[in-house]
Coordinates of C-alpha atoms and ligand atoms in Angstrom, one line a residue:
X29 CA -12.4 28.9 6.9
X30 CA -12.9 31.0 9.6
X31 CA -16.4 31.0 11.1
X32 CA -17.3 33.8 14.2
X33 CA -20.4 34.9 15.6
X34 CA -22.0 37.9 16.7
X35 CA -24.9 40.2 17.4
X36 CA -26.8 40.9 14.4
X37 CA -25.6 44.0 12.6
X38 CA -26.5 44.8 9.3
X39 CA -23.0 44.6 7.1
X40 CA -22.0 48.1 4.9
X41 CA -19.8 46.1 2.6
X42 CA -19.4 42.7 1.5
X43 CA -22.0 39.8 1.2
X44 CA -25.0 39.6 2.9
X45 CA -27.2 36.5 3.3
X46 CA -30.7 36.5 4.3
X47 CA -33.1 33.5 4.6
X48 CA -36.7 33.0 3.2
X49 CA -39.0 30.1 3.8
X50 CA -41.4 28.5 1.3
X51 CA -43.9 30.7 -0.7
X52 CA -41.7 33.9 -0.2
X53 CA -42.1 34.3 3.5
X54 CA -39.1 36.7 4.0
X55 CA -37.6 35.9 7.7
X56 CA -37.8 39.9 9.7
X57 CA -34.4 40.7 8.5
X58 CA -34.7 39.8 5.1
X59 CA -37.5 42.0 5.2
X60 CA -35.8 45.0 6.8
X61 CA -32.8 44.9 4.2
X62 CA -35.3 44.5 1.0
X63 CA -37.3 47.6 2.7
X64 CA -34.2 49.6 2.7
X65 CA -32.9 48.5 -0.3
X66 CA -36.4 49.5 -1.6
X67 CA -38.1 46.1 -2.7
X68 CA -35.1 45.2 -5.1
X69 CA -34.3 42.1 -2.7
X70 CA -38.0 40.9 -3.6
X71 CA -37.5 41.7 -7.4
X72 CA -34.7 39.8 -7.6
X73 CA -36.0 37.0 -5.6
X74 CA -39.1 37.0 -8.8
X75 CA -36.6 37.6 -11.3
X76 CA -34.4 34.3 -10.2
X77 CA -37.9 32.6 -9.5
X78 CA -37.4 32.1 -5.6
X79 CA -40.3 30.8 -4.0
X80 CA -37.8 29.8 -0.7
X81 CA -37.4 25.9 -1.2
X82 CA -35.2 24.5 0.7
X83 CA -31.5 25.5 -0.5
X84 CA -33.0 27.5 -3.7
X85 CA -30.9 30.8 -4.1
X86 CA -31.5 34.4 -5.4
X87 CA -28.6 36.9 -5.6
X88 CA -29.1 40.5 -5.6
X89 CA -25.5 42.2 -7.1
X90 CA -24.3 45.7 -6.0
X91 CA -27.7 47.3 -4.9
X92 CA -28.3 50.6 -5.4
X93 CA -28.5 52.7 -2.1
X94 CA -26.1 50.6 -0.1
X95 CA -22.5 49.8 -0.1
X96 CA -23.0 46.0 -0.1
X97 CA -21.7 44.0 -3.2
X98 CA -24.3 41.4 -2.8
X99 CA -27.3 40.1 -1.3
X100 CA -27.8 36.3 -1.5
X101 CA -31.3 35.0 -0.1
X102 CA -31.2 31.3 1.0
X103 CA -34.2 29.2 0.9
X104 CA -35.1 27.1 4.3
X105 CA -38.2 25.0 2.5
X106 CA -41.8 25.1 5.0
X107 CA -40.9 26.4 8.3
X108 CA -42.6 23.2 10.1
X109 CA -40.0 21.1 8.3
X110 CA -37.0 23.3 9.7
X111 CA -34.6 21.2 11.6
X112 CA -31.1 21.0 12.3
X113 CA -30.1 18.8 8.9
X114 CA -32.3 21.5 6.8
X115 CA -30.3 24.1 8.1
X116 CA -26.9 22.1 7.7
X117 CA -27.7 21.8 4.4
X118 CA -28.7 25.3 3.5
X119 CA -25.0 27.0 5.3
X120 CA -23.9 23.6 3.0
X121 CA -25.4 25.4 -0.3
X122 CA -24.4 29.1 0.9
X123 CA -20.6 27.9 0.8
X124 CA -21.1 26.3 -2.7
X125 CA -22.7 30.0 -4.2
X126 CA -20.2 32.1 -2.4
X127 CA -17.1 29.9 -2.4
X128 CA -15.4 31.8 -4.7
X129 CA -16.9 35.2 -3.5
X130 CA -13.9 37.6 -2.1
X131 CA -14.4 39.7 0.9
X132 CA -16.7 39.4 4.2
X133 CA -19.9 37.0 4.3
X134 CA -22.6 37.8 6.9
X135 CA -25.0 35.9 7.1
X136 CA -28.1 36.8 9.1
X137 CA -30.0 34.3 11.2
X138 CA -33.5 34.8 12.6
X139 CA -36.9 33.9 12.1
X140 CA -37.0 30.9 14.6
X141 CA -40.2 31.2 16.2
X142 CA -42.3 29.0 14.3
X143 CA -39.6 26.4 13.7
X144 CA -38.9 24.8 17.2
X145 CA -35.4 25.6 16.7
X146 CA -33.8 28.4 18.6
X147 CA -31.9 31.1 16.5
X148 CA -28.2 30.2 17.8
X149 CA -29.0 26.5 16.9
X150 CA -30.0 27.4 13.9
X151 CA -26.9 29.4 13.2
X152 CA -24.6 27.0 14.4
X153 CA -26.3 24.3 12.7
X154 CA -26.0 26.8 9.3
X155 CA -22.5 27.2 10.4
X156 CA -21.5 23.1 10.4
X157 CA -23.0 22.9 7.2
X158 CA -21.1 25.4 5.4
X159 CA -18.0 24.1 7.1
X160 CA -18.5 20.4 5.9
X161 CA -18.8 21.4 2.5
X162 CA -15.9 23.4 2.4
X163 CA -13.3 20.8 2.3
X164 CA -11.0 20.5 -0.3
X165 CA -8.1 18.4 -0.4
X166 CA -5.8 20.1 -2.8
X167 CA -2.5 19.6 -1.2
X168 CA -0.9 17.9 -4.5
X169 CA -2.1 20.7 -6.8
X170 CA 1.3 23.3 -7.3
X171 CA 0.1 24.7 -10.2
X172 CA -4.0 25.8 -9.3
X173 CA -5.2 28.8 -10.8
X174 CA -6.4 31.3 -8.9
X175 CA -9.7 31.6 -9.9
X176 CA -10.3 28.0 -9.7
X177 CA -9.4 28.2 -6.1
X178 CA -11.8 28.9 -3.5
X179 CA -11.4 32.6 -1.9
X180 CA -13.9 32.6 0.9
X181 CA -12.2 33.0 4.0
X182 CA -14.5 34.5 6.7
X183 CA -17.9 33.7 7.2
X184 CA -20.0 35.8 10.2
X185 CA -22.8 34.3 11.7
X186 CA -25.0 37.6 13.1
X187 CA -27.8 36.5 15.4
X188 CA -29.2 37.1 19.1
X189 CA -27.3 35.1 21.6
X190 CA -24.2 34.8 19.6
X191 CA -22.6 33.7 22.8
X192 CA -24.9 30.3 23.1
X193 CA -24.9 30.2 18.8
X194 CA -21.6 30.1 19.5
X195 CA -21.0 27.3 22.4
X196 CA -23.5 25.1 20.3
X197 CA -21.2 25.2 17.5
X198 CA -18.3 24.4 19.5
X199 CA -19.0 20.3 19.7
X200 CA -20.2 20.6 16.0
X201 CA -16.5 22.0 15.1
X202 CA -15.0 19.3 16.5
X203 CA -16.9 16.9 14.8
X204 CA -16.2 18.5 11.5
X205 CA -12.9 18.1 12.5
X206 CA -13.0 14.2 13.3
X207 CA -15.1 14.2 9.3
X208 CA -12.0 16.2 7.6
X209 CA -9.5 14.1 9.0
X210 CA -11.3 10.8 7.6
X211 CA -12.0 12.5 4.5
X212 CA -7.8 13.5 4.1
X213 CA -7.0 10.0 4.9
X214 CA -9.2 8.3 2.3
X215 CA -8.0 11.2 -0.6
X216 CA -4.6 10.6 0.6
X217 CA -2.6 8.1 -2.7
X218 CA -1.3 5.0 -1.5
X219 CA 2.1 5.8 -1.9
X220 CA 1.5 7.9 0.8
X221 CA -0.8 6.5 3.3
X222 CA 0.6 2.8 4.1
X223 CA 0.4 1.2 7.3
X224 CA 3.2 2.8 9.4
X225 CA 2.1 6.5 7.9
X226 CA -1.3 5.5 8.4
X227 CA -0.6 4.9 12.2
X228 CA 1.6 7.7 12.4
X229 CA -1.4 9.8 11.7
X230 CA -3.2 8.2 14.4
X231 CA -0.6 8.7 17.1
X232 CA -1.5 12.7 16.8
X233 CA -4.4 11.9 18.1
X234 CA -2.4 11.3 21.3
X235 CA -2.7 15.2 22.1
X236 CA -5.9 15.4 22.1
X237 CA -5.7 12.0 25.3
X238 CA -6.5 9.2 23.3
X239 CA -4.4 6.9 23.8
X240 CA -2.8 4.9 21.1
X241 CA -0.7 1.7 20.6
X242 CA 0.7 0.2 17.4
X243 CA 1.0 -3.1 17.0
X244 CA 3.6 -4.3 14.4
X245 CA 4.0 -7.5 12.6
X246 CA 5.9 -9.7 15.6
X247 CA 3.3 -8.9 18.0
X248 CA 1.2 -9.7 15.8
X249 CA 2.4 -12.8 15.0
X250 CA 2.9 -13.6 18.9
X251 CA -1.3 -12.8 18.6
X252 CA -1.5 -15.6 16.1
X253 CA -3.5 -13.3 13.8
X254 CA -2.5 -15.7 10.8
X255 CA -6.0 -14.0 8.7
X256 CA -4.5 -10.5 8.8
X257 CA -1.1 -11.5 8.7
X258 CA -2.1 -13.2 5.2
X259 CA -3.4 -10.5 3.5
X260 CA -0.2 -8.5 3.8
X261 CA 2.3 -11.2 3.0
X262 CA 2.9 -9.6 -0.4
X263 CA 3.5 -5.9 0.2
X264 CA 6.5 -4.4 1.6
X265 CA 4.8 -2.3 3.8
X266 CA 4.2 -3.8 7.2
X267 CA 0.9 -4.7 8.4
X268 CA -0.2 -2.9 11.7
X269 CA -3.0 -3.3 14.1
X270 CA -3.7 0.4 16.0
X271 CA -5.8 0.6 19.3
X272 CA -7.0 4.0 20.6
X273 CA -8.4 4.3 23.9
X274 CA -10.6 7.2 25.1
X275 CA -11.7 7.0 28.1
X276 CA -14.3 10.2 29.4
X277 CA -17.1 8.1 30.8
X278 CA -17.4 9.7 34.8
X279 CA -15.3 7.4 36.8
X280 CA -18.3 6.6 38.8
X281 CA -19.4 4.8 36.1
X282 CA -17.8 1.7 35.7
X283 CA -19.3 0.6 32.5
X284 CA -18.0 -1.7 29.7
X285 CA -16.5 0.2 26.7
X286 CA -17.8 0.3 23.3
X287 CA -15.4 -0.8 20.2
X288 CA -15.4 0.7 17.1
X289 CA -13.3 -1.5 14.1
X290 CA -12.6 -0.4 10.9
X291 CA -11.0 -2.0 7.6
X292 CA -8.0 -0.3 6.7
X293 CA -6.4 -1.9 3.4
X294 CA -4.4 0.9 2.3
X295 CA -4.6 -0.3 -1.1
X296 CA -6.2 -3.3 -2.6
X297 CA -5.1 -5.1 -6.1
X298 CA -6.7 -8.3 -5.2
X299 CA -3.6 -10.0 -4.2
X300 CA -3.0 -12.8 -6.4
X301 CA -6.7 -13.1 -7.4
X302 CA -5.9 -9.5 -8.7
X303 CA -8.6 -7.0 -10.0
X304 CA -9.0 -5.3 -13.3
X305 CA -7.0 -2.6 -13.9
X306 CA -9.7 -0.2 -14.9
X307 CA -10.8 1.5 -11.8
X308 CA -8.4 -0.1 -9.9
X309 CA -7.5 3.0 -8.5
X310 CA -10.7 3.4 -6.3
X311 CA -9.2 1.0 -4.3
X312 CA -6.7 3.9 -2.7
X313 CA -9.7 4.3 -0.4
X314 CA -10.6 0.5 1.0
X315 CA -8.9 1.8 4.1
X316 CA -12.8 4.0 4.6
X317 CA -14.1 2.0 7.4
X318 CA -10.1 2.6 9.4
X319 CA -11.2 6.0 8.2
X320 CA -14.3 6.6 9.9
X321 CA -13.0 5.1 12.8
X322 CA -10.1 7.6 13.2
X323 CA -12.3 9.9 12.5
X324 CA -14.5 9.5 15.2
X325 CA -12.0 9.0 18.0
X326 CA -10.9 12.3 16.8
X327 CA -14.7 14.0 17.1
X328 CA -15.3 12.2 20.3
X329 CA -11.8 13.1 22.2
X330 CA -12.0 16.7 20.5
X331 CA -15.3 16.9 22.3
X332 CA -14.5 15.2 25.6
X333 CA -17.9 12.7 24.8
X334 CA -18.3 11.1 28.5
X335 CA -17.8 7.6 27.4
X336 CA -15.6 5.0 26.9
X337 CA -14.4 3.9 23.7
X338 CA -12.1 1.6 21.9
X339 CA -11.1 2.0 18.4
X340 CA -9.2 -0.6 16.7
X341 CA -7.4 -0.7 12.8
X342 CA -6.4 -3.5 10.9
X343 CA -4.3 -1.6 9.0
X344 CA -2.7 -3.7 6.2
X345 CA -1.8 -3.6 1.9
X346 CA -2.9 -5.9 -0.5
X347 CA -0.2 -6.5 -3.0
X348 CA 0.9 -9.7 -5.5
X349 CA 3.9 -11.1 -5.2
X350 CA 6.3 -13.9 -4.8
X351 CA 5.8 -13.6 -1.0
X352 CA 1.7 -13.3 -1.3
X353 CA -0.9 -15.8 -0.5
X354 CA -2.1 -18.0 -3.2
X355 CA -5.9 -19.1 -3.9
X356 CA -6.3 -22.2 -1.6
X357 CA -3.7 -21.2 0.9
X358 CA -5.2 -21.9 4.6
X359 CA -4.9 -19.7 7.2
X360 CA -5.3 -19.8 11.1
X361 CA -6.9 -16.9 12.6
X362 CA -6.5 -15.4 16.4
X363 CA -10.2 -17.3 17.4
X364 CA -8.2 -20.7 16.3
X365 CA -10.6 -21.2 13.1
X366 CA -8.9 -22.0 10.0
X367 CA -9.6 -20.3 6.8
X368 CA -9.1 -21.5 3.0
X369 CA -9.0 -18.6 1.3
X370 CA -10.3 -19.1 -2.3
X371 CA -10.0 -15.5 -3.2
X372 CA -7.3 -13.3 -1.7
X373 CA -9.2 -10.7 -3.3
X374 CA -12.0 -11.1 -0.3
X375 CA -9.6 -9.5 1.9
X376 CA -11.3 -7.3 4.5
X377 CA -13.0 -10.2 6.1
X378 CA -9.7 -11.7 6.4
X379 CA -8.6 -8.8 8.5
X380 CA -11.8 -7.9 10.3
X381 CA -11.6 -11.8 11.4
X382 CA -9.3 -11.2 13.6
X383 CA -9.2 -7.7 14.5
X384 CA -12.8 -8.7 15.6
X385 CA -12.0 -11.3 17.5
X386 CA -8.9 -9.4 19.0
X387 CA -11.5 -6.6 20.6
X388 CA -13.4 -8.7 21.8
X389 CA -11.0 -10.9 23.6
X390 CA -9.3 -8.3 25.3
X391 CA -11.8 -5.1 25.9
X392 CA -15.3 -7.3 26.8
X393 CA -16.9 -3.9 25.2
X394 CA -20.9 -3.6 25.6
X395 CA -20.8 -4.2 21.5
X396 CA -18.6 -3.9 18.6
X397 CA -19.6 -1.6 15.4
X398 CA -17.5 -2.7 12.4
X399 CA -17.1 -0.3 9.3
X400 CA -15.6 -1.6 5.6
X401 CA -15.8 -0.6 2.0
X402 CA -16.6 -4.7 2.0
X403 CA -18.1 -5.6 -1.1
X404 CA -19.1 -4.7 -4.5
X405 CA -22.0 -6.5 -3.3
X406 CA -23.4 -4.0 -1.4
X407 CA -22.7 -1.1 -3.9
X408 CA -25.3 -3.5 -6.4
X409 CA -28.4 -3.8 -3.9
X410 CA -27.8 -0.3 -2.2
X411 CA -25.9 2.1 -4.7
X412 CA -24.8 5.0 -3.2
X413 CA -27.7 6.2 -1.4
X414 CA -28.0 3.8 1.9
X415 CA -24.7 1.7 3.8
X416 CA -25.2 -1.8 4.5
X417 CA -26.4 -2.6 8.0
X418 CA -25.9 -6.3 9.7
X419 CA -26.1 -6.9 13.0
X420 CA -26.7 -9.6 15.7
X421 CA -28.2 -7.6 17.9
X422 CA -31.7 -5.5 17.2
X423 CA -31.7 -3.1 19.7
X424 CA -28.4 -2.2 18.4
X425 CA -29.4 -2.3 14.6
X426 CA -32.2 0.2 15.7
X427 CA -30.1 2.4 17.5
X428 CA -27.6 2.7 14.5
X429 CA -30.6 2.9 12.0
X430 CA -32.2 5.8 14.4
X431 CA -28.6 7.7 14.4
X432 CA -27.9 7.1 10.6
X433 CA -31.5 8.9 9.6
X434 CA -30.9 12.3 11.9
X435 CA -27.5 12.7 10.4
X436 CA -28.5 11.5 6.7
X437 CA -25.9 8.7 6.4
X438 CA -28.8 6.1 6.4
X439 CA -28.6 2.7 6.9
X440 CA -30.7 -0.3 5.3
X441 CA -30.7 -3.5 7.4
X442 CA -30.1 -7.1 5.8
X443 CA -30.7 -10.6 7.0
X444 CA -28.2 -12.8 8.5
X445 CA -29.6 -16.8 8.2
X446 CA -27.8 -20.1 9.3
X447 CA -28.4 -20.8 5.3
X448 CA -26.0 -18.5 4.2
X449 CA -23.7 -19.4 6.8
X450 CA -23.7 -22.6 5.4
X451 CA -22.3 -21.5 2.0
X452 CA -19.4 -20.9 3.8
X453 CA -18.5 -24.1 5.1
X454 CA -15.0 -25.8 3.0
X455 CA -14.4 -29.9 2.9
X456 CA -10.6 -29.0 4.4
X457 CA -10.9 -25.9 6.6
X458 CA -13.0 -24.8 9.4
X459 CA -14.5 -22.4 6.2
X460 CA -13.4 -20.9 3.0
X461 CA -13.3 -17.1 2.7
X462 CA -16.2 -17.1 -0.4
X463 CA -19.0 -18.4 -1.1
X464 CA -19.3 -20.4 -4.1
X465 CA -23.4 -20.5 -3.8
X466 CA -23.7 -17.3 -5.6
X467 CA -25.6 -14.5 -5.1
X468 CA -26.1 -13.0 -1.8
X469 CA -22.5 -11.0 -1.7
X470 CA -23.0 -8.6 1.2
X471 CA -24.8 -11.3 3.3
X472 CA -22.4 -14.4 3.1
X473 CA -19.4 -11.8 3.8
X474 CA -21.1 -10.3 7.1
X475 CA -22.0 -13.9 8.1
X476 CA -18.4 -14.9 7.7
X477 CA -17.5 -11.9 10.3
X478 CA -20.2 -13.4 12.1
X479 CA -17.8 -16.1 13.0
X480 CA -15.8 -14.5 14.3
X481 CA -17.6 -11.9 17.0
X482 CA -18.0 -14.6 19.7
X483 CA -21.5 -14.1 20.0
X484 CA -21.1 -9.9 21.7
X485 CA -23.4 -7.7 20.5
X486 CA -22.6 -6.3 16.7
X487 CA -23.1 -4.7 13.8
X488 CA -21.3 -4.3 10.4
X489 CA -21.5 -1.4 8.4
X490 CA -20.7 -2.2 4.8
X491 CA -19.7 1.4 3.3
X492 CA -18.2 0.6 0.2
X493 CA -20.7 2.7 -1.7
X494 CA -20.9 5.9 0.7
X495 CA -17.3 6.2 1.2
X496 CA -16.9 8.0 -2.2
X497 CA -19.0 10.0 -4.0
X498 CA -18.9 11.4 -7.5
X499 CA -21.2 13.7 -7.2
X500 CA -21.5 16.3 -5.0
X501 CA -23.7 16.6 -1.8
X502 CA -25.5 19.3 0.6
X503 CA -22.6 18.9 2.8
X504 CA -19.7 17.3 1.1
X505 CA -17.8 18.2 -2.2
X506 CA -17.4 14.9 -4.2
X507 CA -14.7 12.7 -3.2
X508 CA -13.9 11.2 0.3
X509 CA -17.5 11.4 2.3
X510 CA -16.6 10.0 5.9
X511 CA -19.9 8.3 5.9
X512 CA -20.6 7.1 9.1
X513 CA -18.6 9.5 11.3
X514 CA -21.6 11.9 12.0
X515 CA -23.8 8.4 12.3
X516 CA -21.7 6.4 15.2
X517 CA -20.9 10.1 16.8
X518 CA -25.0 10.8 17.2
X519 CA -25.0 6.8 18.3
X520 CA -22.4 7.5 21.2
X521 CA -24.0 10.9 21.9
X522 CA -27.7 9.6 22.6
X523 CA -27.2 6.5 24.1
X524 CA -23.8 5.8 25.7
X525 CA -23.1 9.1 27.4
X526 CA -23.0 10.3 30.7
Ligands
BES6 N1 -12.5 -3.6 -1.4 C1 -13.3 -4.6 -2.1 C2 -14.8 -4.1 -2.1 C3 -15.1 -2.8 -2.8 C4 -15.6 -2.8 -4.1 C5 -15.0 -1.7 -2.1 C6 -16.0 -1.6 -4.7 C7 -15.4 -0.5 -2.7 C8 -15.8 -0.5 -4.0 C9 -13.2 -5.9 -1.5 O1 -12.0 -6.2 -0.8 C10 -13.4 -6.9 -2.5 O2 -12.6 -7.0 -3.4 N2 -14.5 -7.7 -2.5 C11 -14.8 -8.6 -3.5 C12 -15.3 -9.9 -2.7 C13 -15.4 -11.1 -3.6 C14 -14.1 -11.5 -4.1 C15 -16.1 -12.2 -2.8 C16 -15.9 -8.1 -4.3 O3 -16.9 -7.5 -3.8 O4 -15.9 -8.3 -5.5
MN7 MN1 -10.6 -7.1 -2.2
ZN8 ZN1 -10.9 -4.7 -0.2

């Protein structure tokens, strides 16, 4: 997709689009094309019954007097309520009605007055929108049709002060960039994205001066991360633990880094406590919260943020086998805590345990976010309209709560109580990885991760209802979501910047 700026001109040819806020209240330019077209913009806008709510559309076809092949009026909703995710989502529904639209889109943007937003925020806003929802992962698809594929290439953005639209897009493209590459690693099969191709990924991250290490399964070892180690004892792929490193904060400020962690089981059966095979698949994506992570190294360095952070990946498949861990084994994690581990199919803990405490230990950061597609848990009291928010620290839970809601990835905060720690306590270990209390699924596994966090400021983001959606959304076609990029971006760009 290719996505420009420039004065406003009105187009001869192609696709025009035109906004209109509630109760018909054409913007000027919408106004000046239905003029010339003779009021047939306004007729159509009755036909379709368009009264201008927010991402309602009207389509005008081949007017008569002009050379235009279409005119597409957008609704923004009440002009008071216009802000930058209203917008996002409208440029998100103009690429859903013209995606398969050949030749030229222009789309017009003015009409800002009233709504506290300038006109090249506006359009650059308009313009991240429409680019969010235009990813498509069809790489593995030889044999597409080519109707069914999308055929809008170039989108214009016309508006006054194209040159400051366009340098307020410029961050926003880069964080759509750091979203598309989470969403292509969560679509990616298994087969494909393992551990080492995983990492491999990573490392091209390198170019843009993050810096990136791989850890393989002897260092590892030497770590004495026995609780990740576990987990991947029966796949053939070889666990890895990645660090990236960016480091923009002004070197007069000498500040403590902030570490992002993410779950990145590549594919989870269950182990040896395997899982159904009915939706099994799913489980291609339990790597989201490694995801999301990558992602946002990728937004932050493409953007040169002025901050330091650390992201880290446990990186790691969970297979059956003769080699695998059994129900009962007992581990010994990095912290020097000992884990029975009941169910090998509570995994990610195993491997946040000691990715966590491996941060920690070596960075010191300000806090630690950790992201995982966790539990089913969480997918039963939130579904997929809120991710799971735990945290040990409430000025950081606010923060997170503040940046999830002005990005729409919300967040819904949950207790953490010494009673369900308890629940986690075994008679031969220092705990077991379950608790066999019942109830309380999201809760008992972010106080187990509690353990292991050495008391730093944190916060666990369960995702594993937001990381996939099978539905589509204002700004994302259904599949991969990369929930929580946009959210931990906005967290490092209001508070930890500069
Ligand atoms: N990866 C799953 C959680 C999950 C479920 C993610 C659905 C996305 C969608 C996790 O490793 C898991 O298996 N959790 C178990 C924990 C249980 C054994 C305590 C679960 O939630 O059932
Ligand atoms: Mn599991
Ligand atoms: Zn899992």
């Amino acid at each position: 997709m290719q996505i420009t700026f420039s004065e406003p001109k009105m187009p001869t040819s192609g696709t025009l689009v035109v906004g209109a806020f509630e109760e018909n209240a054409l913007t000027p330019v919408a106004k000046a094309v239905d003029e010339r077209l003779g009021g047939a913009l306004t007729r159509a806008m009755k036909a379709a019954s368009f009264t201008g709510k927010a991402r309602q559309t009207a389509e005008l076809l081949a007017p008569a007097g002009s050379k235009l092949d279409r005119v597409l009026a957008i609704g923004l909703g009440k002009p008071d309520a216009l802000g930058p995710l209203t917008v996002e989502k409208a440029g998100g529904a103009i690429y859903a009605k013209l995606s398969k639209v050949e030749g030229p889109v222009a789309v017009t943007v003015d009409g800002a007055a009233k709504t506290g937003m300038s006109a090249a925020e506006i359009a650059a806003h308009m313009a991240f929108g429409l680019r969010l929802r235009s990813y498509r992962f069809d790489k593995y698809r030889t044999r597409m049709k080519k109707e069914d594929k999308p055929r809008l290439k170039k989108v214009n953005f016309g508006v006054k002060g194209s040159g400051a639209a366009k340098r307020a897009y410029q961050p926003l493209d880069r964080i759509g960039d750091g979203v598309f590459f989470t969403r292509d690693l969560a679509s990616e099969p298994a087969n494909i994205l393992y551990p080492a191709s995983f990492s491999k990924e990573v490392k091209a991250l390198t170019k843009l001066g993050v810096k990136v290490e791989v850890l393989g399964e002897k260092q590892l070892e030497k770590l004495g991360m026995g609780s990740l180690l576990g987990v991947g004892l029966g796949s053939r792929r070889e666990t890895q633990l990645v660090v990236m490193q960016w480091n923009g904060a002004l070197k007069s400020k000498k500040s403590k880094p902030i570490a992002f962690v993410g779950k990145g089981v590549t594919f989870d059966t269950g182990g040896i406590s395997i899982k159904p095979g009915n939706g099994m698949w799913d489980m291609k994506w339990d790597m989201g919260g490694a995801g999301v992570v990558s992602g946002l190294m990728k937004a932050l360095a493409g953007r040169k943020a002025k901050a330091n952070v650390i992201g880290i990946l446990g990186l790691v498949e969970n297979m059956p086998d003769g080699n695998a861990q059994r129900p009962g084994d007992i581990v010994t994690s990095m912290s020097g805590q000992t884990i029975e581990v009941l169910n090998t199919d509570a995994e990610g803990r195993l491997v946040l345990a000691d990715a966590l405490w491996y941060t920690q230990d070596r960075f010191k950061p300000q806090f630690m976010v950790n992201l995982a597609t966790l539990t089913g848990a969480i997918v039963v009291a939130l579904g997929h309209v809120h991710g799971g928010l735990f945290s040990n620290d409430d000025e950081l839970a606010r923060r997170l709560e503040a940046a999830g809601k002005a990005v729409d990835e919300p967040v819904w905060r949950f207790p953490l109580h010494a009673e369900y720690d308890k629940a986690l306590d075994s008679p031969i270990a220092d705990m077991k990885n379950i608790s066999t209390a019942g109830g309380a699924g999201g809760i008992t596994a972010a106080q187990f991760l509690k353990r292991f966090v050495n008391d730093v400021p944190w916060a666990h983001l369960d995702i594993a209802g937001m990381t996939w959606s099978t539905k589509d959304k204002p700004t994302a076609p259904k599949g991969a979501t990369a929930f929580g990029v946009r959210m931990l971006e906005r967290l490092v760009a209001d508070h930890y910047e500069g």
